């Protein structure tokens, strides 16, 4: 299996507790957060990763080099921020277009069965599958609406009620963007996924397991307690 990891963000919300470090390199007990993520992906069967990097990318490249835990690593360098959509398109030439590719964020961790998501994706033959997480309180997140395991709509502002949220793991075919033109910089979610959801018909892969986004100080602190094993 192969994956693109978006690791180019500035980490603005973390700067009060973590200065001059890209978010994926946030230290947890002597290792960067991204190291835990890559180790988990290896256990799930991922063998090839394209890292999309920008902010302080030298730190990421120096630590991981061209391989980590037997995972082959290539780098898609953003000379300027490209947004999630631009970063994905820039990274795709580093992947095998004959196989679906996972896309995930370098500052989030989702415990799930990647192999099972790949099987579902093949069974339904769609262009895009998305991991969704069930939460008790959607107020911090946008809400994802589904019908018969197909994603039908997104509500950007959630309410204080249970529902499904975008867990930030996608599985897509390289031809997802075929026939469409985009600016160099764009948001995969806001500029593509939200307006095109009816035509794409993304498949929903719902998980209930551990999920964390270290993008805010309180969740980074929680990760310090959660990631106690090496």
CSV table of C-alpha atoms in Angstrom, one decimal:
chain,number,residue,atom,x,y,z
A,1,UNK,CA,0.0,0.0,0.0
A,2,UNK,CA,1.1,3.6,-0.6
A,3,UNK,CA,0.3,6.9,1.1
A,4,UNK,CA,0.6,10.6,0.8
A,5,UNK,CA,1.2,12.4,4.1
A,6,UNK,CA,0.5,16.2,4.2
A,7,UNK,CA,3.2,17.6,6.4
A,8,UNK,CA,3.7,21.2,5.1
A,9,UNK,CA,1.6,23.2,7.6
A,10,UNK,CA,2.9,26.0,9.8
A,11,UNK,CA,1.4,24.8,13.1
A,12,UNK,CA,0.3,28.3,14.0
A,13,UNK,CA,-2.0,27.2,16.8
A,14,UNK,CA,0.8,25.2,18.5
A,15,UNK,CA,3.4,28.0,18.6
A,16,UNK,CA,2.5,29.0,22.1
A,17,UNK,CA,3.9,25.6,23.3
A,18,UNK,CA,6.1,24.6,20.4
A,19,UNK,CA,8.2,27.1,18.5
A,20,UNK,CA,10.3,26.6,15.4
A,21,UNK,CA,9.1,23.0,14.8
A,22,UNK,CA,6.8,21.8,12.1
A,23,UNK,CA,3.7,20.1,13.5
A,24,UNK,CA,4.5,16.6,12.4
A,25,UNK,CA,7.9,16.9,14.2
A,26,UNK,CA,6.2,17.8,17.6
A,27,UNK,CA,8.2,15.7,20.1
A,28,UNK,CA,6.5,13.0,22.1
A,29,UNK,CA,8.9,11.2,24.5
A,30,UNK,CA,11.9,11.8,22.4
A,31,UNK,CA,10.3,11.0,19.0
A,32,UNK,CA,8.4,13.2,16.6
A,33,UNK,CA,4.7,12.6,16.2
A,34,UNK,CA,5.3,11.6,12.5
A,35,UNK,CA,7.5,8.7,13.6
A,36,UNK,CA,4.6,7.2,15.5
A,37,UNK,CA,2.4,7.7,12.5
A,38,UNK,CA,4.8,6.0,10.1
A,39,UNK,CA,5.4,3.1,12.5
A,40,UNK,CA,1.6,2.5,12.6
A,41,UNK,CA,1.3,2.7,8.9
A,42,UNK,CA,4.1,0.1,8.5
A,43,UNK,CA,2.0,-2.2,10.7
A,44,UNK,CA,-1.0,-1.6,8.5
A,45,UNK,CA,0.9,-2.7,5.3
A,46,UNK,CA,2.0,0.7,3.9
A,47,UNK,CA,5.4,0.4,2.1
A,48,UNK,CA,5.7,3.6,0.2
A,49,UNK,CA,5.1,7.2,1.4
A,50,UNK,CA,5.2,10.6,-0.3
A,51,UNK,CA,5.7,13.4,2.2
A,52,UNK,CA,4.4,16.8,1.2
A,53,UNK,CA,6.6,19.3,3.0
A,54,UNK,CA,7.1,23.0,3.2
A,55,UNK,CA,7.5,24.7,6.6
A,56,UNK,CA,10.9,23.8,8.1
A,57,UNK,CA,11.1,20.8,5.8
A,58,UNK,CA,14.8,20.4,6.5
A,59,UNK,CA,13.9,19.0,9.9
A,60,UNK,CA,11.7,16.4,8.5
A,61,UNK,CA,14.1,15.4,5.7
A,62,UNK,CA,17.1,15.2,8.1
A,63,UNK,CA,15.2,12.9,10.5
A,64,UNK,CA,13.6,10.5,8.2
A,65,UNK,CA,15.8,10.6,5.1
A,66,UNK,CA,14.7,8.3,2.3
A,67,UNK,CA,13.3,5.5,4.4
A,68,UNK,CA,12.0,4.9,7.9
A,69,UNK,CA,11.1,1.5,9.5
A,70,UNK,CA,11.4,-0.1,6.0
A,71,UNK,CA,9.0,2.4,4.5
A,72,UNK,CA,10.3,4.1,1.4
A,73,UNK,CA,10.0,7.9,1.6
A,74,UNK,CA,10.0,10.5,-1.2
A,75,UNK,CA,9.4,14.3,-0.8
A,76,UNK,CA,7.1,16.6,-2.7
A,77,UNK,CA,8.5,20.0,-1.8
A,78,UNK,CA,6.1,22.9,-1.8
A,79,UNK,CA,8.1,26.1,-2.6
A,80,UNK,CA,5.0,28.0,-1.3
A,81,UNK,CA,2.0,26.7,0.5
A,82,UNK,CA,-0.3,24.9,-1.9
A,83,UNK,CA,-3.2,24.0,0.3
A,84,UNK,CA,-4.3,20.4,0.8
A,85,UNK,CA,-5.5,20.0,-2.8
A,86,UNK,CA,-2.4,21.5,-4.4
A,87,UNK,CA,-0.2,19.4,-2.1
A,88,UNK,CA,-2.0,16.2,-3.1
A,89,UNK,CA,-1.7,16.9,-6.9
A,90,UNK,CA,2.0,17.7,-6.5
A,91,UNK,CA,2.5,14.5,-4.6
A,92,UNK,CA,0.6,12.2,-7.0
A,93,UNK,CA,3.5,11.8,-9.5
A,94,UNK,CA,5.5,10.2,-6.7
A,95,UNK,CA,3.0,7.4,-6.4
A,96,UNK,CA,2.0,4.4,-8.5
A,97,UNK,CA,-1.1,5.6,-10.6
A,98,UNK,CA,-2.3,2.0,-11.0
A,99,UNK,CA,-3.0,1.7,-7.3
A,100,UNK,CA,-5.2,3.7,-5.0
A,101,UNK,CA,-3.3,5.9,-2.6
A,102,UNK,CA,-4.1,6.9,1.0
A,103,UNK,CA,-3.9,10.6,1.9
A,104,UNK,CA,-3.7,11.6,5.5
A,105,UNK,CA,-2.5,14.5,7.6
A,106,UNK,CA,0.9,14.5,9.4
A,107,UNK,CA,-0.6,15.9,12.6
A,108,UNK,CA,-3.5,13.5,13.1
A,109,UNK,CA,-3.6,9.9,14.1
A,110,UNK,CA,-6.5,7.5,13.5
A,111,UNK,CA,-6.5,3.9,14.7
A,112,UNK,CA,-8.2,1.9,11.9
A,113,UNK,CA,-7.8,-1.1,9.6
A,114,UNK,CA,-6.3,0.3,6.4
A,115,UNK,CA,-6.5,-3.1,4.7
A,116,UNK,CA,-10.3,-3.2,5.4
A,117,UNK,CA,-10.7,0.3,3.9
A,118,UNK,CA,-8.8,-0.8,0.8
A,119,UNK,CA,-11.0,-3.9,0.4
A,120,UNK,CA,-14.1,-1.8,0.7
A,121,UNK,CA,-12.8,0.8,-1.8
A,122,UNK,CA,-12.1,-2.0,-4.4
A,123,UNK,CA,-15.5,-3.6,-3.8
A,124,UNK,CA,-17.4,-0.4,-4.5
A,125,UNK,CA,-15.3,0.7,-7.4
A,126,UNK,CA,-15.5,4.4,-6.6
A,127,UNK,CA,-12.9,7.1,-7.0
A,128,UNK,CA,-12.8,8.2,-3.4
A,129,UNK,CA,-13.3,6.7,0.0
A,130,UNK,CA,-13.2,8.6,3.3
A,131,UNK,CA,-12.7,7.5,6.9
A,132,UNK,CA,-15.3,9.0,9.2
A,133,UNK,CA,-15.1,9.0,13.0
A,134,UNK,CA,-18.2,8.9,15.2
A,135,UNK,CA,-18.0,11.5,18.0
A,136,UNK,CA,-20.3,12.5,20.8
A,137,UNK,CA,-19.9,16.3,20.3
A,138,UNK,CA,-19.5,17.7,16.8
A,139,UNK,CA,-19.2,21.3,17.9
A,140,UNK,CA,-15.5,21.5,17.1
A,141,UNK,CA,-15.9,19.8,13.7
A,142,UNK,CA,-17.9,19.9,10.6
A,143,UNK,CA,-20.5,17.2,10.3
A,144,UNK,CA,-20.6,14.6,7.5
A,145,UNK,CA,-24.0,13.4,6.2
A,146,UNK,CA,-24.3,9.9,4.8
A,147,UNK,CA,-26.9,7.6,3.2
A,148,UNK,CA,-26.4,3.9,2.6
A,149,UNK,CA,-22.6,4.4,3.4
A,150,UNK,CA,-22.3,7.1,0.7
A,151,UNK,CA,-21.4,10.6,1.7
A,152,UNK,CA,-24.0,13.0,0.6
A,153,UNK,CA,-23.2,16.4,2.2
A,154,UNK,CA,-21.0,18.3,4.6
A,155,UNK,CA,-22.0,20.8,7.2
A,156,UNK,CA,-19.0,23.0,8.1
A,157,UNK,CA,-20.3,24.0,11.5
A,158,UNK,CA,-21.2,21.2,13.9
A,159,UNK,CA,-23.5,21.3,16.9
A,160,UNK,CA,-23.3,19.9,20.4
A,161,UNK,CA,-24.7,16.5,19.3
A,162,UNK,CA,-23.3,13.2,18.2
A,163,UNK,CA,-22.5,12.5,14.6
A,164,UNK,CA,-19.8,11.6,12.0
A,165,UNK,CA,-16.8,13.8,11.3
A,166,UNK,CA,-14.1,13.8,8.6
A,167,UNK,CA,-11.3,11.8,10.3
A,168,UNK,CA,-8.8,13.1,7.6
A,169,UNK,CA,-7.9,9.8,5.9
A,170,UNK,CA,-8.8,9.5,2.3
A,171,UNK,CA,-8.3,6.7,-0.2
A,172,UNK,CA,-8.4,7.9,-3.8
A,173,UNK,CA,-7.7,6.8,-7.3
A,174,UNK,CA,-5.2,8.8,-9.4
A,175,UNK,CA,-7.9,9.7,-12.0
A,176,UNK,CA,-10.1,11.4,-9.4
A,177,UNK,CA,-9.0,14.7,-10.7
A,178,UNK,CA,-9.1,13.8,-14.4
A,179,UNK,CA,-10.9,16.2,-16.6
A,180,UNK,CA,-10.8,19.0,-14.0
A,181,UNK,CA,-8.5,22.0,-13.8
A,182,UNK,CA,-7.4,23.6,-10.6
A,183,UNK,CA,-5.3,26.5,-9.5
A,184,UNK,CA,-1.9,25.7,-8.1
A,185,UNK,CA,-3.1,26.4,-4.6
A,186,UNK,CA,-6.5,25.1,-3.5
A,187,UNK,CA,-8.2,23.3,-0.7
A,188,UNK,CA,-9.1,19.7,-1.4
A,189,UNK,CA,-12.0,19.9,1.0
A,190,UNK,CA,-13.5,23.3,0.5
A,191,UNK,CA,-12.7,23.8,-3.2
A,192,UNK,CA,-13.2,20.3,-4.5
A,193,UNK,CA,-14.8,17.8,-2.1
A,194,UNK,CA,-17.6,20.0,-0.8
A,195,UNK,CA,-19.0,21.3,-4.1
A,196,UNK,CA,-18.4,18.0,-6.0
A,197,UNK,CA,-19.7,15.5,-3.4
A,198,UNK,CA,-22.8,14.7,-5.4
A,199,UNK,CA,-20.9,13.7,-8.5
A,200,UNK,CA,-18.0,12.0,-6.7
A,201,UNK,CA,-20.2,10.0,-4.3
A,202,UNK,CA,-17.4,9.2,-1.8
A,203,UNK,CA,-17.7,5.9,0.1
A,204,UNK,CA,-17.9,6.2,3.9
A,205,UNK,CA,-15.6,4.0,6.1
A,206,UNK,CA,-16.8,4.6,9.6
A,207,UNK,CA,-14.5,3.9,12.5
A,208,UNK,CA,-14.9,4.1,16.3
A,209,UNK,CA,-11.3,3.7,17.5
A,210,UNK,CA,-8.7,6.2,18.8
A,211,UNK,CA,-8.4,9.6,17.0
A,212,UNK,CA,-6.3,12.6,17.8
A,213,UNK,CA,-5.4,15.9,16.1
A,214,UNK,CA,-2.4,17.5,17.8
A,215,UNK,CA,-3.1,20.9,16.1
A,216,UNK,CA,-4.1,22.6,19.3
A,217,UNK,CA,-2.1,22.7,22.6
A,218,UNK,CA,-4.7,20.8,24.7
A,219,UNK,CA,-4.7,17.9,22.3
A,220,UNK,CA,-0.9,17.9,22.0
A,221,UNK,CA,-0.8,17.6,25.8
A,222,UNK,CA,-3.3,14.7,25.6
A,223,UNK,CA,-1.0,13.0,23.0
A,224,UNK,CA,1.9,13.3,25.5
A,225,UNK,CA,-0.1,11.1,27.8
A,226,UNK,CA,-1.5,8.8,25.2
A,227,UNK,CA,1.8,8.0,23.3
A,228,UNK,CA,3.7,6.5,26.2
A,229,UNK,CA,5.0,3.4,24.4
A,230,UNK,CA,8.0,3.6,22.2
